[in-house]
Short mmCIF file of C-alpha atoms in Angstrom, two decimals:
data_model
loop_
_atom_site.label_atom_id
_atom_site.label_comp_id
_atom_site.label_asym_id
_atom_site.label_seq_id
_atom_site.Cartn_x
_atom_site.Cartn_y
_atom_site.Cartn_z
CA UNK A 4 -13.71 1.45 13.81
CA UNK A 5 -16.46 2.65 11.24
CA UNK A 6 -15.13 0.57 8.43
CA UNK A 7 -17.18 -2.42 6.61
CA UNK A 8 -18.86 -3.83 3.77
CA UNK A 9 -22.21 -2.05 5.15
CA UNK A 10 -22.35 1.32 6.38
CA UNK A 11 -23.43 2.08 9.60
CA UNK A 12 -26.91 3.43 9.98
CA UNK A 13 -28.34 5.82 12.62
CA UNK A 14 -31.39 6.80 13.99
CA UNK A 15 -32.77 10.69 14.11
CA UNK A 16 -33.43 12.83 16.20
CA UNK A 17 -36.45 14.76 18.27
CA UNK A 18 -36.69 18.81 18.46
CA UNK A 19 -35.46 19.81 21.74
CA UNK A 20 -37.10 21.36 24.31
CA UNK A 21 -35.90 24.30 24.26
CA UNK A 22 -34.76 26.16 21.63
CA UNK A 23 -33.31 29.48 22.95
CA UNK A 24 -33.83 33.64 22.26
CA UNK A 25 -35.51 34.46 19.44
CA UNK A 26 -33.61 37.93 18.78
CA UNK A 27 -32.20 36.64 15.56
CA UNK A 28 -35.19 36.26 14.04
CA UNK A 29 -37.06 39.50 13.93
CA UNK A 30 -34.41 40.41 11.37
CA UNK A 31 -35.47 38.05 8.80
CA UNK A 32 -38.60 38.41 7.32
CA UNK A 33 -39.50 38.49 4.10
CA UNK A 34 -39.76 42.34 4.29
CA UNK A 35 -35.91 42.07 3.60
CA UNK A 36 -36.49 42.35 -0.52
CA UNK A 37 -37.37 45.85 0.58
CA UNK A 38 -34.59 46.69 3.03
CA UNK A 39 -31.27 47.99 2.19
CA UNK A 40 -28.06 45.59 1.64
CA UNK A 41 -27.03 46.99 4.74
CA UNK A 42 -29.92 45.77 6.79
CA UNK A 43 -29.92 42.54 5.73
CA UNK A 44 -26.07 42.19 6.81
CA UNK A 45 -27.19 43.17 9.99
CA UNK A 46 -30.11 40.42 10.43
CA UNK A 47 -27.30 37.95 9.11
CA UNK A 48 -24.78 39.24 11.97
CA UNK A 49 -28.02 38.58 14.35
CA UNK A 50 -28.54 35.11 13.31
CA UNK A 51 -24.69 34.33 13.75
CA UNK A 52 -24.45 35.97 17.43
CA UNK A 53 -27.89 34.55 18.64
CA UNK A 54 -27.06 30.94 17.90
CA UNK A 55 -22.85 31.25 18.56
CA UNK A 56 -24.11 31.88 22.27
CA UNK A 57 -26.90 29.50 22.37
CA UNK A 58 -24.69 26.91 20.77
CA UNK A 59 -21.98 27.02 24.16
CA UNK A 60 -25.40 26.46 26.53
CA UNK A 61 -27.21 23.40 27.25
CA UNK A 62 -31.19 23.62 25.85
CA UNK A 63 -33.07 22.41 29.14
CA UNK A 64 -34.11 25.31 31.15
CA UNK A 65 -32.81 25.85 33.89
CA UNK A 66 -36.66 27.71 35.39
CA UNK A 67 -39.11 26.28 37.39
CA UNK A 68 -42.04 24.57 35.53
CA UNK A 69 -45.47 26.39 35.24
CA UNK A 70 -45.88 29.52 33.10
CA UNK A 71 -42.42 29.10 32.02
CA UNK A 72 -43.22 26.02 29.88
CA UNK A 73 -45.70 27.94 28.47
CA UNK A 74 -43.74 30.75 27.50
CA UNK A 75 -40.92 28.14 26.22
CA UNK A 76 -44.04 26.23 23.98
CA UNK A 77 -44.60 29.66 22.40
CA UNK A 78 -40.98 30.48 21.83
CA UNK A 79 -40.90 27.54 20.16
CA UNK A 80 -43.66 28.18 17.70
CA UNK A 81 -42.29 31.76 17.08
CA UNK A 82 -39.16 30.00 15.98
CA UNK A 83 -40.62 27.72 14.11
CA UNK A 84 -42.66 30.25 12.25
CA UNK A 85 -39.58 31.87 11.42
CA UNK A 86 -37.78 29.07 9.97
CA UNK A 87 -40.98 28.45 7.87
CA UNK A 88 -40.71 31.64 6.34
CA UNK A 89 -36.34 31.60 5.94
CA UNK A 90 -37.57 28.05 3.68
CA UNK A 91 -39.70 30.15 2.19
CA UNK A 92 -37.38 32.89 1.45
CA UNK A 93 -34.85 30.55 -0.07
CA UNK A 94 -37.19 30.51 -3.65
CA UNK A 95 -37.27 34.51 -3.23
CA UNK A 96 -36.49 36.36 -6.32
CA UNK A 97 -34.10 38.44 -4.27
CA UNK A 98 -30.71 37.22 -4.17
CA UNK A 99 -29.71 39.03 -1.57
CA UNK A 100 -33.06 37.85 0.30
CA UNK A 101 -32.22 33.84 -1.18
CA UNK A 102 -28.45 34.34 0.54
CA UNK A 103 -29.66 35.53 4.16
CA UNK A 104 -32.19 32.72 4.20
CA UNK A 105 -29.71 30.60 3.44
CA UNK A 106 -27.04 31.59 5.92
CA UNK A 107 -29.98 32.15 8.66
CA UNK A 108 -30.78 28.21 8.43
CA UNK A 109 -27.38 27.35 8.34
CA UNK A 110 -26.45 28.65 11.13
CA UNK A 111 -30.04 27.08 13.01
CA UNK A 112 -29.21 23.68 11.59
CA UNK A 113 -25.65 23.82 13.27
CA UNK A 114 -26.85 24.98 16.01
CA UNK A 115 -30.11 23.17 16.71
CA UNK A 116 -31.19 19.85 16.67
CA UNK A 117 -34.34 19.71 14.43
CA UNK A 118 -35.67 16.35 12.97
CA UNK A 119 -39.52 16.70 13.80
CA UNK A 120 -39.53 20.16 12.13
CA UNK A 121 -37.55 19.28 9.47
CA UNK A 122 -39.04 15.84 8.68
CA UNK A 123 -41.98 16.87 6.86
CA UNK A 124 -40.57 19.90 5.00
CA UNK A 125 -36.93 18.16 3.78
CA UNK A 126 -38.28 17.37 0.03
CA UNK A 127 -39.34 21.17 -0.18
CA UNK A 128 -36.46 22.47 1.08
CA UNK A 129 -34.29 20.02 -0.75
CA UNK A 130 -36.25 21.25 -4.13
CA UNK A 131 -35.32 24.78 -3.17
CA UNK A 132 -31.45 23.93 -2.24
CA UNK A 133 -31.99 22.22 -5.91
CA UNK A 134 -32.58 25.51 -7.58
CA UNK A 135 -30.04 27.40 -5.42
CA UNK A 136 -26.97 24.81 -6.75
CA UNK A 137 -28.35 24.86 -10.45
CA UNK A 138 -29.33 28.38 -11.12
CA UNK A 139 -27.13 30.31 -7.85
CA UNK A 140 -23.72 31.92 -8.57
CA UNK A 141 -20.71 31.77 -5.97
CA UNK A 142 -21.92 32.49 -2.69
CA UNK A 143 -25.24 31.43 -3.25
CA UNK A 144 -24.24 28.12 -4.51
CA UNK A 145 -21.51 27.56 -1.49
CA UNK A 146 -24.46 28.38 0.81
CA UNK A 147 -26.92 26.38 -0.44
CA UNK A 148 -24.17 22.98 -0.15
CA UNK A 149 -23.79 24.41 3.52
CA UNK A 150 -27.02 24.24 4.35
CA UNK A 151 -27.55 20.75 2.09
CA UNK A 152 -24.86 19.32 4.42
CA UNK A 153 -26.69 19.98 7.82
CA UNK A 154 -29.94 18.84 6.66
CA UNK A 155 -28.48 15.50 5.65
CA UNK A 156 -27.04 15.72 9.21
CA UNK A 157 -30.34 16.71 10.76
CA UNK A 158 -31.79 13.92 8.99
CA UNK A 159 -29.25 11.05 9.72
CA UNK A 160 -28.57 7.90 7.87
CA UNK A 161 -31.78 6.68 7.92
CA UNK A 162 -34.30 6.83 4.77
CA UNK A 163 -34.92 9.96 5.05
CA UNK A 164 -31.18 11.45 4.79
CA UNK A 165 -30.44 8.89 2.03
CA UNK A 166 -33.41 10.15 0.02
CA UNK A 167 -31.82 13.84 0.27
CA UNK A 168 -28.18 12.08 -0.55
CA UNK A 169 -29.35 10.61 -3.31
CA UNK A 170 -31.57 13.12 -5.06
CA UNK A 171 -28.25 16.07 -4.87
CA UNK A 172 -25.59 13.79 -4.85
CA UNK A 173 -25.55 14.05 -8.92
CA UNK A 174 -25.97 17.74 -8.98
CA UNK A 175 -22.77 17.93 -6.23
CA UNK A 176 -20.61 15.94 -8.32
CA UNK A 177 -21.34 18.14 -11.57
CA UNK A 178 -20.71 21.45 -9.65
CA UNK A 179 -17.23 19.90 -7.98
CA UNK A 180 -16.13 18.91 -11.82
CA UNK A 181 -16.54 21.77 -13.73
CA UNK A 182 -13.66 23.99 -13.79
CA UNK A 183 -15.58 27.02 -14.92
CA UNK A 184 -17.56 26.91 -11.67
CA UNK A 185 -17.36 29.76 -8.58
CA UNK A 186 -14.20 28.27 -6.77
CA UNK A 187 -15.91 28.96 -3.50
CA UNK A 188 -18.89 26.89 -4.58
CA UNK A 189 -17.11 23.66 -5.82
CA UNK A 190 -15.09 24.10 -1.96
CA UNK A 191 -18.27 23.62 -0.71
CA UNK A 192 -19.73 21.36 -2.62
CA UNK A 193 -16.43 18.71 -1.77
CA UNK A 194 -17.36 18.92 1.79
CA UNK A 195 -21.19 18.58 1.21
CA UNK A 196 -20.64 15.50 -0.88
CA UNK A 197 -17.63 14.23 1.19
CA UNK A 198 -19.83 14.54 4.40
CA UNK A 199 -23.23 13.29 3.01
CA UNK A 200 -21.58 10.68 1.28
CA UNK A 201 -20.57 9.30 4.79
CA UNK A 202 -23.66 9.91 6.85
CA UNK A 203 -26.33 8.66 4.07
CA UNK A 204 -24.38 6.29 1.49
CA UNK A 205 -26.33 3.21 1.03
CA UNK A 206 -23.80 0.50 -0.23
CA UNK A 207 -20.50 0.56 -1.10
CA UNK A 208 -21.58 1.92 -5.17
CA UNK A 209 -21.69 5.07 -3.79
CA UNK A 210 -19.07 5.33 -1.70
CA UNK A 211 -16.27 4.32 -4.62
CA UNK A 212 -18.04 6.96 -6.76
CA UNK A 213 -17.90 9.37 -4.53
CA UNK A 214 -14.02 8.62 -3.52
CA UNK A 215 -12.93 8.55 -7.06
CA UNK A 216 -14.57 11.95 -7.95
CA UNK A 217 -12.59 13.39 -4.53
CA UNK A 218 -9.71 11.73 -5.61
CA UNK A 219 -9.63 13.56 -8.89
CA UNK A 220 -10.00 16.65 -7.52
CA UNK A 221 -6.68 16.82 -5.29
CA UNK A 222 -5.11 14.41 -7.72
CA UNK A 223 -4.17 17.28 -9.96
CA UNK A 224 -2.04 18.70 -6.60
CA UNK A 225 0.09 15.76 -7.11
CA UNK A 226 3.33 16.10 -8.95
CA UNK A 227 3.17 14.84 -12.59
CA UNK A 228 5.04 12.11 -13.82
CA UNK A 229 8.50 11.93 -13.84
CA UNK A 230 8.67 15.05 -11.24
CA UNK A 231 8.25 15.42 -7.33
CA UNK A 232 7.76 18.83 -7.47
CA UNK A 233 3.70 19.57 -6.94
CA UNK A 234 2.03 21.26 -9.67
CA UNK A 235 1.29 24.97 -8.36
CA UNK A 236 -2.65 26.44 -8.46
CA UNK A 237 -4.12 29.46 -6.97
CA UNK A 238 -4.92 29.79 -3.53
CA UNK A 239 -8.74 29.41 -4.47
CA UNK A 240 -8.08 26.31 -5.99
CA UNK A 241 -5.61 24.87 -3.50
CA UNK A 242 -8.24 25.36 -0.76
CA UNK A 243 -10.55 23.94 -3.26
CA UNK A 244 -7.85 20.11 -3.26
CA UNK A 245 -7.76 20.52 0.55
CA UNK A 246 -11.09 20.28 1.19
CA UNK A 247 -11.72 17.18 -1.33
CA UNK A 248 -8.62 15.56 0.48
CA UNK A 249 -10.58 16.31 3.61
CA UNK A 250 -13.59 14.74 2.49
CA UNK A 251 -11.80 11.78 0.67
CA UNK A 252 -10.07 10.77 3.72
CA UNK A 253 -12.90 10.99 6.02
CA UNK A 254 -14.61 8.45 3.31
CA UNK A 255 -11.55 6.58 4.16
CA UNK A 256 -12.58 5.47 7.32
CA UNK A 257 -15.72 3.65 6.65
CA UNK A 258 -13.97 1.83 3.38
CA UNK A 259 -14.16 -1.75 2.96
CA UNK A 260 -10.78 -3.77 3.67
CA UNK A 261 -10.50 -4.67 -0.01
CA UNK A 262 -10.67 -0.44 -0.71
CA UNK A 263 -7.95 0.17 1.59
CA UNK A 264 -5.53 -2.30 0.35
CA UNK A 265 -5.92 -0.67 -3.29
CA UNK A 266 -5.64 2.82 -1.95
CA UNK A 267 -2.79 2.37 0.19
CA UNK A 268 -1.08 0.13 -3.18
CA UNK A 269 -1.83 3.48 -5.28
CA UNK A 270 -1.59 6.62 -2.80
CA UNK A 271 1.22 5.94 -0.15
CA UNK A 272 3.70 6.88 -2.93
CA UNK A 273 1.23 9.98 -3.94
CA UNK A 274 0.61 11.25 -1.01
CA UNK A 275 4.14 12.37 0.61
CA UNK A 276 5.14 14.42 -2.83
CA UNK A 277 2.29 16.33 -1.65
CA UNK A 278 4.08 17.41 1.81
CA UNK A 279 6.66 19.97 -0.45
CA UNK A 280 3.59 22.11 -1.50
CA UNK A 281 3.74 25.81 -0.97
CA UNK A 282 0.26 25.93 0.55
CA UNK A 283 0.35 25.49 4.55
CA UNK A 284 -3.16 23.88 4.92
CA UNK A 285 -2.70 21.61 1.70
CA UNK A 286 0.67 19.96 3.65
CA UNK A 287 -1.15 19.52 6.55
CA UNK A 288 -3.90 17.81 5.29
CA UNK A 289 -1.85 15.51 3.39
CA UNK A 290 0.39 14.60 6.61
CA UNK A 291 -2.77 13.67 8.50
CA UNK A 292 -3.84 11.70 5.72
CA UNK A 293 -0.62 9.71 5.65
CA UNK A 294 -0.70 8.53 9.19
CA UNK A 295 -4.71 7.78 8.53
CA UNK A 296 -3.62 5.85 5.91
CA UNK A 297 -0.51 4.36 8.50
CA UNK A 298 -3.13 3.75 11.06
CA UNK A 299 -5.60 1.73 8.54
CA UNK A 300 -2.76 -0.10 7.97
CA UNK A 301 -1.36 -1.49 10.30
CA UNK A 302 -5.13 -2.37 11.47
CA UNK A 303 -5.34 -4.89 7.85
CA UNK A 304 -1.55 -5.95 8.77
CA UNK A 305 -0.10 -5.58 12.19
CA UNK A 306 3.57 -6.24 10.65
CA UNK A 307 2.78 -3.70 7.63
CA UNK A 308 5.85 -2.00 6.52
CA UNK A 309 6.40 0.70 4.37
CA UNK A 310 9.98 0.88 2.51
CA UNK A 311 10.62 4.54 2.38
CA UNK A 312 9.79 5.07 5.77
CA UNK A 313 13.17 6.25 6.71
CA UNK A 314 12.54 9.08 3.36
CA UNK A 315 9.15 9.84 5.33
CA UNK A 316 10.51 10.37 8.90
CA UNK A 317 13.11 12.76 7.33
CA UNK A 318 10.20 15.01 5.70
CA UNK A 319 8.27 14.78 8.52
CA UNK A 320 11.28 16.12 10.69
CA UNK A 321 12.12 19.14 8.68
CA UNK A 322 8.31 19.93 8.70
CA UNK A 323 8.28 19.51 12.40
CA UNK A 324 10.91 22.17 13.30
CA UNK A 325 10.22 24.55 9.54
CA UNK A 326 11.76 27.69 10.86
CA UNK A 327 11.80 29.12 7.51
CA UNK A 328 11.20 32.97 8.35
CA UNK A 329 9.39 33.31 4.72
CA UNK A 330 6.69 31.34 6.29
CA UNK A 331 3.90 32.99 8.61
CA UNK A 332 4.77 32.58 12.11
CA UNK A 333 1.14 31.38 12.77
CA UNK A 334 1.68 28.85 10.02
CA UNK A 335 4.87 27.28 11.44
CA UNK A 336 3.51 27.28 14.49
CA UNK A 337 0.31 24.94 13.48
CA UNK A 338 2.67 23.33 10.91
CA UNK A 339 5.15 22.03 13.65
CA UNK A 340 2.57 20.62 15.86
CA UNK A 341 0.70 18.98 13.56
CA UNK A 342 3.68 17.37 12.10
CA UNK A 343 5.22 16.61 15.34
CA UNK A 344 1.91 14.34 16.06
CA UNK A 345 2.25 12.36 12.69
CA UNK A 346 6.26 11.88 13.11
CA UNK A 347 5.25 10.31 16.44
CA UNK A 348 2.90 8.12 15.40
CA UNK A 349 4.59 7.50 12.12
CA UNK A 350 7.78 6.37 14.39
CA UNK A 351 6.06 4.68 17.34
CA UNK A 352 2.84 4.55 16.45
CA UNK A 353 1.30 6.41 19.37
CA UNK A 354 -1.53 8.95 18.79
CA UNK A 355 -1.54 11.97 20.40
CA UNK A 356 -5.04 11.68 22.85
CA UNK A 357 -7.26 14.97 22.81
CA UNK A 358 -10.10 15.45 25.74
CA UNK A 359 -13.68 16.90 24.04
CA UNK A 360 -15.76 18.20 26.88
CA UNK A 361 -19.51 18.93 26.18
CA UNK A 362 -21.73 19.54 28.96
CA UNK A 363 -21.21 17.38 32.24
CA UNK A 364 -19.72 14.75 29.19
CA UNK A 365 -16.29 14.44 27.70
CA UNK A 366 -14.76 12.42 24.46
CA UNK A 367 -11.46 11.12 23.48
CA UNK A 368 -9.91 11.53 20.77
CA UNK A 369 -6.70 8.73 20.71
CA UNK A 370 -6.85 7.70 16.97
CA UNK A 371 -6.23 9.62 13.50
CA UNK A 372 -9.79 7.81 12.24
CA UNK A 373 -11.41 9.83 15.24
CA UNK A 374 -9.76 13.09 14.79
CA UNK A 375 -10.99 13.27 11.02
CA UNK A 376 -14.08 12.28 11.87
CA UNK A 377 -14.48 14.92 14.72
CA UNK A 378 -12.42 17.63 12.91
CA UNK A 379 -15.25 17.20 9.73
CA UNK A 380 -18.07 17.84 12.01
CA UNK A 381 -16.41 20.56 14.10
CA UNK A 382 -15.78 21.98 10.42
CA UNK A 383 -19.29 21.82 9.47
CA UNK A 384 -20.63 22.59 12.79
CA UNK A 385 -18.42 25.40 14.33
CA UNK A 386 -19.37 26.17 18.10
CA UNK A 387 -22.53 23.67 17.50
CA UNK A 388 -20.55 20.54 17.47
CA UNK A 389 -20.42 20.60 21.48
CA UNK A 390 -24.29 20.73 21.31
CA UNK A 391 -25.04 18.39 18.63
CA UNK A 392 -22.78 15.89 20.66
CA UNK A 393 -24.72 16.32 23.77
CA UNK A 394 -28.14 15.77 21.70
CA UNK A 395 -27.85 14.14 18.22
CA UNK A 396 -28.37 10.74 18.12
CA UNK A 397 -26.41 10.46 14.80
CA UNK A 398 -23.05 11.94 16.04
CA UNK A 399 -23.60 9.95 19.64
CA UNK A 400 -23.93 6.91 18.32
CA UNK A 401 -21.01 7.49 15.72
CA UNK A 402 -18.94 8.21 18.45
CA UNK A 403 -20.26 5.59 21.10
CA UNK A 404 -21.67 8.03 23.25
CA UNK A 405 -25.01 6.11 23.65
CA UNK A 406 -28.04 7.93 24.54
CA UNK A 407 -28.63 11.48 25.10
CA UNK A 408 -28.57 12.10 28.69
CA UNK A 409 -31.62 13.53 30.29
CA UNK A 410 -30.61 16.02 32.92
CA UNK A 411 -33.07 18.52 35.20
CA UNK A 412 -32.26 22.12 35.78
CA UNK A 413 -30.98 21.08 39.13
CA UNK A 414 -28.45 18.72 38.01
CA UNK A 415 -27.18 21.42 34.96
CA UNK A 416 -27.15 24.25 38.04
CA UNK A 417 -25.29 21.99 40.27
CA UNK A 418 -22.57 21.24 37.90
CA UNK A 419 -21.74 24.92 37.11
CA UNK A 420 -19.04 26.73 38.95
CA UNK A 421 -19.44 30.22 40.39
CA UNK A 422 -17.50 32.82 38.67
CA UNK A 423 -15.40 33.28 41.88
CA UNK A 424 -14.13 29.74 41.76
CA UNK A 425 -13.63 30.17 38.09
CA UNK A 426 -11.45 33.23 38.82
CA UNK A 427 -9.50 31.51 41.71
CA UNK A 428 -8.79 28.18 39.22
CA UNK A 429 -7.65 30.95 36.41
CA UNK A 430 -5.63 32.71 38.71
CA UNK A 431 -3.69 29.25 40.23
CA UNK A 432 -3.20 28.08 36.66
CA UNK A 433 -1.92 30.97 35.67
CA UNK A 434 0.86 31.43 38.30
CA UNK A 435 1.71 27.89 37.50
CA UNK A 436 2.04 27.89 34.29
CA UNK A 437 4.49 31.41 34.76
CA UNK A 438 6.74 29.28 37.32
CA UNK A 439 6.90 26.32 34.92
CA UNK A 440 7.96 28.83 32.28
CA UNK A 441 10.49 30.78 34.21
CA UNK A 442 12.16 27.76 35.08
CA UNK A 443 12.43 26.56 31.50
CA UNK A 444 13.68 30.33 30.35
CA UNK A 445 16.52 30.01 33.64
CA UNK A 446 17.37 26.34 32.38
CA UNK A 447 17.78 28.18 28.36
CA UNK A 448 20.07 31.13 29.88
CA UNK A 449 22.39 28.31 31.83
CA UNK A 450 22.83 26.79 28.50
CA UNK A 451 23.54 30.06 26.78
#
């Protein structure tokens, strides 16, 4: 596990060879103070499709050598020309212009592994993030903590993504605290500081700070004294305590024994009043956090025991089969399986196991400290999570991965299927899985 009196540290990573189509950005020039609103949404919906497909391939070509390495050497300059100017675009007088900048490199950086590029421009583009969090309003501000989170992730845990830690980490914490602050910014600022926190935090200082400025934030979710019912907020604001639970449990995983055994002392009892909220996504989180906290556990104690586990278990059951038709279906649906997982592990301690495939490579998933720390990169990362786990050294040595793996376009082409034999696989697992439901439906109308 990740947890210890010193943090683990990572190394960074090298610009890839290959960096893709460029038709995303011919749309964002600086020529966009002059173009309509309209225009700019389009170069934005560019950005988003060119890197949502480049993020599912791999980034070694798949051509022969020769004049196609020079055409990919000049690609590569184009793009890096562009992203020059989107940095440069983010200290625009525009808004409008500021906010496509922003949400052009946010969706490069999630895409795209960049260190080299971004190595010698991070203090300038950390200034400008600066002035987007102090001086930004909503969206602005919630893109600029986007965007602050992938460059600490670009930049790994080395020097380099401390110094960027460090110099925000102040300004974070003063957005996330003040209540007269864009909801949607302070949302984003939790995850930035939640997620930088544990990729760059030098000693355990910062970590503590960090958990007990989280912990405030979802804290006023809890029930107050003398009543289990929890105190109702907006749905801005509940999304708002989800997201600093999310980020307060992921810190959770690389605390120090001594921080666990005070958390569990002070938030076991918490945490379940939490379960009865009317917000879907805030009961969720708070179940997963519970057997996090179960799992942690039993790691400090293997006979740990927990005296209202029986009250727990019966919670956890009524979650795990909600039928409650004033509920979204969609929303019992993800409730029940969710909560089905925890009761499990809760009862027998067994973690449901979950296969990540990236490239020819795969990753499992068999603990609750894994699944938060995968489900707060896939958060951050979207689609680009599959690619950043095939080439960032940060996330592949956080998950044990080792190295990157160096593959030639004849290896990639060989381990491709034809779309025949994709259609012929669909087609078998599709007339399986109707046979396996027929029988079940047959085996329901016996009963009935």
């Amino acid at each position: 596990m990740l947890r210890g009196m010193v943090l683990c540290r990572h190394t960074a990573m090298s610009l890839p060879a290959r960096v893709g189509s460029l038709s995303w950005m011919t749309r964002a020039r600086s020529s966009a103070k002059a173009e309509s609103q309209a225009s700019d949404d389009e170069a934005a919906s560019e950005v988003l499709s060119h890197y949502s497909s480049a993020s599912e391939s791999t980034s070694v070509a798949e051509e022969g050598a020769g004049s196609d390495a020079v055409d990919e050497q000049a690609q590569q300059e184009e793009v890096e020309d562009k992203l020059k100017e989107c940095i440069d675009n983010v200290t625009d007088k525009s808004t409008r212009t500021r906010q496509v900048a922003l949400e052009s490199l946010r969706l490069a950086f999630s895409s795209k592994t960049l260190f080299d590029f971004l190595l010698e421009r991070r203090l300038t583009l950390t200034d400008s993030l600066e002035k987007c969090l102090k001086k930004g309003k909503g969206e602005e501000q919630s893109l600029a903590a986007s965007v602050l989170t992938l460059l600490c992730l670009q930049m790994g845990s080395g020097p380099e993504g401390e110094e960027v830690f460090r110099s925000l980490k102040p300004l974070l914490i003063s957005i996330l605290t003040d209540s007269s602050a864009s909801p949607i910014a302070r949302q984003s600022c939790a995850t930035a500081l939640g997620m930088c926190c544990y990729i760059a935090a030098a000693d355990v200082e910062d970590l503590v700070s960090c958990l007990t400025c989280l912990e405030g934030i979802f804290g006023t979710s809890c029930p107050e004294e003398g009543s289990s019912v929890p105190t109702h907020h907006s749905p801005p604001l509940q999304t708002l305590h989800c997201n600093a639970l999310q980020s307060w449990s992921l810190l959770l995983t690389i605390c120090p024994s001594s921080q666990i055994k005070k958390i569990l002392d002070n938030h076991l009892l918490k945490l379940p009043l939490l379960l009865s909220s009317d917000n879907v996504n805030l009961r969720i989180v708070a179940g997963e956090t519970i057997a996090l906290l179960f799992e942690l556990a039993h790691e400090l104690e293997e006979e740990f025991f927990y005296e209202d586990t029986d009250l727990l278990c019966t919670k956890l059951k009524a979650l795990a089969t909600d039928s409650n038709k004033y509920r979204a279906k969609t929303d019992r649906r993800k409730q029940r399986s969710i909560f089905r997982d925890v009761l499990h592990f809760i009862e027998n301690g067994e973690c449901h196991e979950e296969t990540i495939k990236f490239g020819l490579e795969c990753m499992y998933v068999d603990s609750w400290v894994r699944r938060r720390m995968y489900n707060a990169f896939k958060e951050v990362l979207g689609s680009g999570v599959r690619h950043h786990l095939q080439n960032n050294e940060l996330l592949r040595e956080i998950f044990d991965l080792g190295p990157p793996l160096v593959l030639d376009a004849a290896a990639i082409k060989a381990s491709k299927i034809s779309r025949f034999e994709k259609h012929l696989y669909n087609s078998a697992a599709f007339k399986a899985r109707t046979k396996a439901r027929s029988r079940v439906r047959d085996k329901r109308a016996d009963v009935l």
